[in-house]
Amino acid sequence: MTSIILRTATRYMFPPLLVFSIYILLRGHHYPGGGFVGGLFAGSAFALYTLAFDVADARRLIRIDPRDITAAGLAAALLSGIPPLFTDHAFLTGTWWEVPLFSGATMDIGTPLIFDIGVYLVVFGVLLTLVFVLGEEE
Amino acid sequence: MLILLSICFIAALSAPWVYRICPKYTGAKLVAAPLAMFVWLLKKLSDVMHGHPVEQQFSWVKSLGLELAFYLDGLSLLFSLLISGIGILIILYTQGYFKGHPQQGRFLMYIMAFMASMLGVVLADHLLLVFIFWELTSFTSYLLIGFNHESAAARNAALQAMLVTVLGGLFLLAGIILMAGAADTWRLSELIQRGDLLVAHKNYLPILILVCIGAFTKSAQFPFHFWLPNAMQAPTPASAYLHSSTMVKAGVYLLARLHPALGGTEEWGMILTTIGTATFLLGAIMALGQHVLKRLLAYTTVSALGAMIMLLGVGTAYTIKAMAAFVLAHAFYKAALFMIAGGITHETGGETSIDKLGGLRRAMPVSFACALLAGLSMGGFPPFFGFVAKETWLHALGDYPILIGATVIGGAAYVLVGLSTGWKPFAGKMPAELHAHEVPLSMRIGPVTLGLGCLVLAFFCGPIGHALVEPAASSIAGEHVHVHLHLWAGFNKYLVISFITLGLGLVCYLARSLFLKTAARLGVLARIGPEAVYQLIYASVLKFAGWQTRALQTGILRDYIRVTVLTAVALVGAAFYRAGGFQQWENLSPISLRIALVAVLMILAALATVHSKSRLQSILAMGVVGYSMAMLFTFFGAPDLAMTQLVIETLTVILMALAFYHLPAFRHSSSVRSRLFDGTIAIGVGVAVTLLVLAALHVQTPTPVSDYYLDHSYDMAHGRNVVNVILVDFRALDTLGEITVLAIAALGAFALLKLRSGKEEGAP
Amino acid sequence: MEVLLAIVIGVLYGGGLYLMMRRNLIQLIIGLGLLSHGANLLIFTAGGLRKGGAPILAEGEKAFAALPSDPLPQALILTAIVISFAVTAFALVLFLRTYEVVGTDDVDELKETDT
């Protein structure tokens, strides 16, 4: 099921795909994109890698157990709901902070962003789990 | 009252532990709870006697107007004294009856829980509270009848009693709700003062019938009487308590309680008197043919309950008085006779038939004495309380010659039964194979107390009548009733009737073997009686359930889908029909060529997916459908969806390719008939869904919630992409649920493939 | 336009259900896939088809100049797509395991709960 062309192409495609997935995740709040799509892109990058090489290689590449990634994502999404509780708002109400960047520029950082990162991690972890489990099937 | 009731319930629950920790004299310890109740009730006696009922209430569910309200007047006092008093004796009796039995704790728990529930029924003032306790008594009765759960007969009898009484309970609930609506109150104490309102209400007859069915099932009235003799499968302490002196009287209590509210009408008189008299005679006559001790007593209980209902139905102050006196008399002699019957069976190694018993007077002298006292009281011999009650009863029925006639026949049967249980087992020669000895002390207390009670009550019938019967009769009548009970009322025609009854009874007793033969021949009648109807209904329900399970649960996925889908299509069709088809189509977006092309492509791809014989072709065709979806999403301003759909479609194809590697090619094909049938269903679904979509286009909510999201996405949530803002901010909780589902699906897949035969592998 | 899409949805539903009633496990899964496409498209169409722009604010603007397409069904469908993917994947794994244990991929033979 493997071919040299696919392997070579994957080698070059893989890093840009991952970077792209994070880009998609971060710009999601203002432009098309977001955690779901970002996670899917990252997952398909690994699916591609698994197809080109095999599951053991892919596992070596990621090192972390995909189930842990899923759990971390769920935890991040849950935790992002906590801060508003301190200001007497409902669970998961969006809370924003203005973070100063270099030379007077500022950036809005909010709990929805953390939530979206959680979504990204869950989708990514779920995809990896499914691909690995099916790929390792005898 | 609430505290005392709670103590009884807690004592019941603690019974098994008490028994486990120190099994000696468990009953004697637990008796403290009903004793406390009994003493408290006695203390309230003078208050109630002077017409000051005790009221207590605690709020429970305030918003629903539910209160834990209790009310103690003459009627509830009479019943609660009987319940707690006989309860004390029964608990002591149980201690001896179940001596060394490993399950004694469990039995004590059931019977005490029953006692507490029964006290609840007679003390509760809120109608729903009454109902809750009422059902609790049915439930504990089920546990008690089925106590020997290894015996199939006991299980069936328990189930039968439960089904009949609980079904009746449902009727009662309906009646209660209607009644509360009609009288505009849930409180019994207020309800009984609004009798005029209820009687004039348009729902009066339904209320009366519903309440009567509830009471009749509980009190084993014809045609629901059959469960009571069968319930004799219960251990004797339970039979003596529940099925003679207390639970079965719950129905009588309820009707007596409601007499001021519902009584005094022609319908009331008709229903209660007819059913009561029928039950009275039927029970008495059927008792004649019995030779098993407990069943014999059970049939007379049925009969006695019928008599109470009959007296209540006539409803004059005099009959009410007689009824209250009879309740008291019956509780004493019947509980005593049951306890003795249990004692005989217990001490002779399980002998239950009267015909095989005899000559026990030497072996069991105390039991003999008590049995004789109680038996004579039952027969209505002077100078026992049974005689006093019967005198009052005959006096009360002076204007009703038919009922007097019934009483004579029934009374004769009582004489026979009283002698059969109180005299026959002890007299004559003891059969050689019978070995017996006297019952232990704990089992003697009950019969002795009650047996002597029959005599003592008679001699003190004046004060007793004043203290107990008068307040009770006043509560039932709804106005003050004077009660003067006499042991010797002078020589009059009722005394003559009474003695005629006694004489008739004695003749019957001597000719008893004749009745038994007739009864054996009449046994065929059982096949067409009410019990046969019950068995028929019971069996048909089971059969129907079995049939419909087999018909619906075929285990074939296709059948489930067919049924579900056809139902859905039928419902959608019906909705269409009722809505009157389509309205005018408006605001349709214009057809553009490229979208039309995509749509046609999708249809073709879907058909190819269905039609293809190869797995790979099928998957690829479905991929085409997915990519076309993505294109549609871009055309209609949904870039996020388009992006997601594209990636997902790719991943799906990859996953399927990975998985199908392990699955065989399409091999099985359904029959042509099945395919045609399913094809028809599929087309039907397609048409129905198409119609549904077209109809849905016209449903517009006045202000779609999306406008709010569009307006506030930027100023409130700092986001320009509204779809994303909805996902991670406005509706973040939904999304949280959805990603949890994703995580669970992945974990499930992992568990299915990785965690087989207990070994885990793969995780680095 | 809506009429055409409604027909597409009908075809997707009918085809999906027809496949689900066949005897092969794989056809069952593919049918499930078609059915979820149909459901997504149904939500999308029922939400109203507007050929306005995407519900995304342009840089510097505070409010939408023209009414964009409805964001709510889009958010619904977005999660529905991902979830139906997870369900399909789970079904795949489940059937794989069933095939392994029971030894048949014929739905009609999967009648017993015991193996």
Coordinates of C-alpha atoms in Angstrom, one line a residue, chain B residues 98 156 207 278 289 315 595 609 647 672 735:
Chain B
F98 CA -40.6 -18.0 63.5
N156 CA -48.9 -16.6 42.3
I207 CA -66.4 9.4 41.8
A278 CA -73.9 -10.5 48.0
G289 CA -67.4 -26.1 52.0
G315 CA -76.4 4.2 56.3
I595 CA -26.1 24.7 -8.8
T609 CA -23.7 4.4 -4.7
V647 CA -11.5 17.2 4.8
V672 CA -35.9 -9.9 -5.5
T735 CA -20.0 22.2 21.5

